[in-house]
Each structure stands twice: as C-alpha cells, then as structure tokens.
C-alpha cells in the first residue's frame, strides 16, 4: 500500500517473457502488473476517501448516543459514563491556557452548586492537553468542586471530535446528546436553560 | 563482462544497503544528561522538548513552539527534571498523558512497525525489480573490450562524442 | 459592481471552457478541423476573461472594498499597496483564482505555438488544459468564491452572499483583519506564485503526454515539444522550494530552513518526480528507451501536483482544530481520482505501443546510471509519501494520531541523497551506450584523487563526524568531476578549433546549454549540500534567561544583552526589540536586534531573528520572552549555524543553471549557419 504512487515501476522494465503472465477476471485478461497498478490506485483512493470522510465528520450530533468514556479525575477516581445512566451529564472541555474558558468557569461552578443537592445532574470537567500543575491552579482559582480530570491520551476529546476548548456537551438521562455549546457560556441562565428541560422530561 | 555485471551488482547492493542503514538504525539519539545542582537549565529542558510535539501547534517541535500551552509543557519538563526524572520517564509520561502523537516518530509497536518497515521493503523490492530488469534487458552482449577501448581517452574522441551528442539533440 | 463583473467573467470562462472541451473532443473524434479551431479560440479566450476576474479582485483589494468578504479577511487600511496586491494569493479563494489565471496564461501560450507538425495533438492538449482549468474555475464559482459580499439582515445578523438577500442592507466593515503577518515577508510574497507557476506549468507536459497516449503517436515527439516547458516548470518549482526555505529561516523562528512539514513535502513530491523525469527523458531522446517510465513519471508528477494541493487545502491531515469546512476536499478528491483512472487506463491501453526498440548495452552506460538515479529519486518519494500518509492510516486503523517528524525523513532519505550525489559524480563521466568499468575508471581517477585530497584537508581541520566527512568527500568529488568535464570539453574544443580556452568554454556551453546548464545545476547542488551538512551536522544552540548587562556564550561567540525596548508602530504592530552586542573570540563584531512583533489586527506574534551572516557561519538570536514591566530580564535562544550561507548561494547557482538550460534557443537554422561559418573560419585560420 505504501508504494501506491509507483506501482507501475515493475512494468516499465518488464521483459517480454514476463509480460505474458496474465490473470483472467470477468473474462478479460489482465497482466499482473496492470492488476497491481489498479489495486494500488484504488487502495490509495479508498484510504484518502476514508480519511477525508472522518475529517469531514462534524462533532457528535444532538440525539445521537454519546460514545462511552472513562474519566480519571485528578484525585484518581474513575468515572465512567456507563455508570451515570439516569443522570444528566454536563461534560465540559477546558484547559488552563485557554482564556475563553475562564469566562464560563465561575458560571459553571455556580450551576453545579445549584444542581448538586438534587442529585440528578453530574458535572464533569475534562482538561484538554494541559499540565496538572497549571490545571490545579486554575481549579483553585475558580474554586471548582465538581470532578475534573485530564484527557488521557486525548481519547475523550477525540471521541467527541471537539474542535477546541471550551466546548460543553449535555447528555440526557438516556445517554443521548441533548445539547452542546461550542464557545463559552455567556451566563448562568444559559446553562440552566440547557439543563432544566432535561429534568422536566423525566419528572 | 560477467565480472562487470557482478561488480555492478555489488555496487548496487551496497547502494541499497546504505539506503537501509538510515531506517534501520534506532531512532533514539538521546544524550545522557547530568542535571546541574541549581535546577535544570533551559538547554536541558529544550533537549527533551526538541523531541516532543504538542497537539496545539502542529508540526512544530515543542522547544520552539510559541503558544502558551507549549510554554506550560516546557515548565512541566523542568518540574519533572527537578524531581530527578530521567528523559525516558518524562517522554513516557507525556505519551501516557497526551497520546502517541507527542513523540516525533511513532513508537515501534503494533501497526506502527509499518512506518519503519515499508520504506526499506519498497526500496529493496524496487531495487530487485530494477536489477532483474537490467539483467533481462541486457541480452545482447555489448561491444568487445577492444571496441570500447577505442572509445576512450583521446580528447579528439571525447570531442567527437560531444559533437555527436549535440547533433543527435 | 466590480465584484459582479469579476464573478460574471468567471462564470463565462467556465462555460467557454466546457464548450471548448466538447468542441475539441467532437472535432478530434470526427476529424472536423473547424471544431478544433473553434476550441482553440475558446482556449485563447479564457486568458483575457480570467484576467478580467483577477484584475477585479486586485481592484477590490486595492480600493479597500471591505464589503467583499475576501477583501475584508486579507487586507486592512494600514497595509501598503504592494501587500494589498499580493493579498490576491493570501487566502484560499484568491489563490485559486490566481492558479486559474496562470493556467489560462500557460495553456494559451502553448496554444499559440506552431502546430503544423503536431496537428493531431492540438485537440487533446486543449482538452487536458481546459479540463484542469474548468475544475479550478468550478472550485472558485461553487465553493470558494472570492466575490461574495457581506450583508446585514433585518435581524441584525451578518450573512455572506453573492446576491443581496431580501430585506438586507450591504454591510461594510470599517477595516479588514489584514494579511496573515507570516505572509508579509518578501520571500512569502514571491514563494507561492513560484510554486503555483511550477505546478501549473507541469500541466503542459502532462497534456502532451496524454495527447500522445490518446493519438497513439508515442514516439518522443511529445517529449521534444515539452522539453522546455518541463524545464520551466521545474525552474519555478525549485525556486519556490528554495524561497520557501529562506522564508522559513527568516520568519518562522526555529533556526531551520526545512521542517519536513506535510505542506512542504506536498510541494517537494512533484519536484522529485519532475527531477527524475528530466533525467529519464534524456534516455528516451538519446536511446529510445524508457517510454513507459517517462509516461508514468509525468502522470505521477501531475497527480502529485493535484494531490499536494488537495493535502494542503482539504485539511485531511490536520488535527481537530481545523475542520475542513468547505466541500473543496471532496472536489479535489474526485478530480484526482478521475484524472488518475483516465491516465492509467490510457497508459495501459498503449502499453504495447510503448515497447522500446533498443536495448541496454552496458550496465555502466549513462542510461543505466540514470536509471539508478531515477530509482533513488523514487525511493525518496516513497519515504516522503509514506511519512505523509502514515498518520492517516494510523488514525483510521488504531484511532491514535501519530506524528512522523523530521528524524524519520532525515534518516530514511539521507543515504538516498548521498547515493544521488555519488551518481552525480559518476554519471557525467559515463558515455551513452558503451561504457565499462575500465573506461569509467580511466575518466574518474583524477577527480577521485582530488576529492581524497579534500578529505585529507577536512580531516586535518579536526572534523571527525563520519557523516560530515562522507558528505564533504561526495561534494568534493562531484565538484571535481563537474569542473573536470567543463575543462575537458573546453580543452577538446580548444584543440580542434584553435579558440582560446575561455572562448571555447563559452561556445561549448552555448551549443549544448542543456548539458552545461545541467552541470551548473549540479554545482549548485554541491554548494547547497555543503550548507545543509553545515547546519544539519554542526548546528549548536543554547537558551538562557539573562538580565541587562549579562552575557550568554555559545562556542566562540559571546552575546551581551544591552537593552530592550517595547513600542507601537504606525502600521499596527507592538514591537519588543532587544539590542545585543555580539563578540567573537573576545572581539566585538557588531549589534543584533532580535525582536517579537505582535500584530494587533490579527492578534498574532512574529519572532524575527537577529542574524549575523558570513560565509563561515550564521549567528542567529531569537527573543523568546521578556519581563513585561521591567524589561530588565529576557530569554534568548541562540543558534550557531555553520556554512548555512552556502545553501543560499547554491540555490542561486542552481537557478542560474536552470536558466541556462531552459533559455530559448535561437532559430535552429541560424545557429547552424553561424556555427558552420565559425568552423570554416577556424579551419582557415
């Protein structure tokens, strides 16, 4: 597959007796070299097509079942999405080097404190490509109390196909994506506006 | 002529082998480093950062990437060095934290072996095909030694050759 | 108004191209010459029409017509006039138009040549050129229209559209966001056009190759017609790559000239196949061999041009941060797939017609060595291609992204490059057809001895790095062989014609400019290799944070931090500029001013190095960081880059040699008369 751009190299120097090697496909004769050239070309095109389709795929869409993931928090606790069925999950991607993230940090924490007593909503913070030292300073600065953890091997962000930080995904009680926000929340009301309808559905 | 063909083949094999050395040699150019007592210097940090890539600035090595995320990463390397970590430990830590792509070259395991195997295979394969083709091509015995003798050395011959080549342009 | 005119011109050109393709096809298939003539006229019409469109964009850019989205995104009030003009290729939509413009110009120029002997090629050359042109025009018209304007709707939102949406008013921003500061360097202003010129002019030899395949006229006529086009294409591509390296060195601030970035490799791959092609066509011309291989190479070159453009513009290789938002990626993919399939089927259909009549007579002949040269170029291509494509494979099959960095490419290609250098030394001494170990040995021993002397000198100077010694030996060997070839040729002519040596050299080179231009290119490569060995093997660097008055030492250099000032400029930059005093071996040699420019408009910083450049080495300082308030302490990164200037000198010689080789011939008849009269005069004397 590697040498796809040069598969025909063998033929250019093919000796007469070699070119007699033929393969019959659908009643037509193909020389081995020509067959290899076609296979190489289509393998390359297929590869590019798959790569491009992946690339053109947008983020997870609303209504879609969200990919499962496990977040290891800074405290070492393992939180898996599968364990959070029957809860609304607010999944926030952030980083300490991200200025816009700071705009929403306080609002997110306030919202968490509103919903925490009800026990119906879980907030999770995923720290994208960041260092733990800086992340801890950030968490302390905004007094964030909901569970946060690093995005190990960037697996979670890749699963959600995020474009950058901050991005927030709100997952309903059935594990489906209910809403998402690319860019920081501008107010507490905006966050509540996304979560409240999900609680109303069930109750 | 047989001798010549054999020696050509030898030159040829040598060329292919040279081409392979680069790929087959281990990619690990790491230098053993002593950490100075006053904490790691910028150069010690950069020596490791040079071998890492941060996902925030693509294709720019960490030691020269100007973004804030990368500055923080360099600080992290400094912290780890201060704690007495070795270069390999730091690199492994980065891989565990941020994935394989932080390394300048894919770690040689699993599918990644292909990245190291395919180019030499392609080159050897191509070389073999070329050699076979040259051999098959050269069916007619070339001019005898005496004849080729007459083609060499003399400047007039040389000039004639150039002139002939010019004419055939 | 102007925007509508420009867009209209585009649409009309597109329709005319489609007509031209149809007319040429019908005319060729049914032998109706009138239709082919009509297609030819259509081809000639495209250039003025695309020119109208391009000039419209330039007019809009120069007059700050910010209602046009493209203008607002690449220019701003504070930009000087020349940058506004060059902003034509500062963004995707504009650069696509620029591509089309160049292609229309080249294709029209080739249409104007005398076709008498090659009438059967004409319709197919027109078809290939127009299909390529129509594709690029379609991209501009349907996906990346540079003429879309900004409108404010009743609800206050801003939308982009070609035509005014109902209930909306034109929206005109007060200022644009300005050209990306990275693109404001003189190298970057001419680097993209050179690359585009190179890419575009490779369309012409490809078009002739396809014409030869379709018509079945598969002798070397197509190669002879396009020989100069290929050289011109190669000239521009080489120039583009060299300028790109220079730009990276001056602007990107990492002390290097080539980072094996996928974008760079995308431009490098067609250069590799193009270079292989330039060598292997000579075998077909001289010996009638390798017809298949030449077809394969020119098809690959064309496809790699499209593939490279696809890679860099579709975002297929970029990370999560750059989703490809437009449909341009799939469009490129479909076009590449179609042209590849068509080219391959044509080639396979004509496979048996392309069989060589002659045979390889010696394994030491020039043609055999050229074949080896092609093998090495293709080897480098495979390494590059594989390195670029592997992250994609890894992500598809394992879900893990990986980086294939410079180490991989350097290690895998360095031996291949060394092999090429060696061949560069041996091949010019081998004769076509008949050459044996013996004859070759007789020609080679003098330059070989000379190169050993150079190795002795290198070792004596204390260099022990085996790669560098090997590299310098190869450089010396190639240089000796090449200069020896000039000398032998001049001496032979001097003896025959009685001309003085310099005159003989001049006439010799003048009569076979391709050969001697090629040798000059080889000398350029040697000089570049010296520079590359210097920076790759002997580069040293250090970084330190110092306060004013303190020093950093690197090798024999010492640099003192004198002062740092931070100020705003009239053209919207915030500049932090350090004054550094440099001394070498304790001797003061001058001041350097590394700086960091922050562009307010685009919120982008630029690191401009302070460089002291000599033939021996470059001393290169980067300002990495500084304390904002006190400006007392700052962090500097310092590189010592030995011999790097030879790289740029080599690039210059390289281009000069290509110019010599590609310069148009005088009328062949006149040349003949002149030389024969010269010979006559010489004989009389």
Coordinates of C-alpha atoms in Angstrom, one line a residue, chain A residues 153, chain B residues 26-28 51 53 95 99-117, chain C residues 386-395 398 400-409:
Chain A
X153 CA -4.1 10.3 25.5
Chain B
X26 CA 17.4 3.1 16.2
X27 CA 15.8 6.5 16.2
X28 CA 16.9 7.2 19.7
X51 CA 11.9 15.5 20.7
X53 CA 5.4 17.8 19.6
X95 CA 2.8 9.7 26.0
X99 CA -1.0 10.1 23.4
X100 CA 1.5 8.8 20.9
X101 CA 1.4 11.8 18.7
X102 CA 3.6 13.8 21.2
X103 CA 6.6 11.7 20.0
X104 CA 8.5 12.9 17.0
X105 CA 8.2 9.4 15.5
X106 CA 5.6 6.7 16.2
X107 CA 6.8 4.2 18.9
X108 CA 7.7 1.0 17.1
X109 CA 5.0 -1.3 18.1
X110 CA 1.8 -2.8 16.6
X111 CA 0.7 -1.2 13.4
X112 CA 3.4 1.5 13.7
X113 CA 6.0 -1.1 12.7
X114 CA 4.8 -0.4 9.2
X115 CA 6.2 3.1 9.2
X116 CA 9.7 1.7 9.6
X117 CA 9.3 -1.5 7.5
Chain C
X386 CA 4.7 7.1 3.3
X387 CA 5.6 9.6 6.0
X388 CA 2.9 11.9 5.0
X389 CA 0.2 9.3 4.6
X390 CA 1.0 7.1 7.6
X391 CA -0.6 9.3 10.3
X392 CA -3.8 9.0 8.3
X393 CA -3.5 5.2 8.2
X394 CA -2.7 5.0 11.9
X395 CA -5.7 7.1 12.8
X398 CA -5.9 2.4 15.6
X400 CA -4.4 7.0 17.6
X401 CA -2.9 10.0 16.0
X402 CA 0.9 9.8 15.5
X403 CA 3.5 12.3 14.4
X404 CA 6.1 11.5 11.7
X405 CA 8.7 14.0 12.4
X406 CA 11.9 15.2 10.7
X407 CA 14.1 12.4 12.2
X408 CA 12.2 9.8 10.2
X409 CA 12.6 11.6 6.9

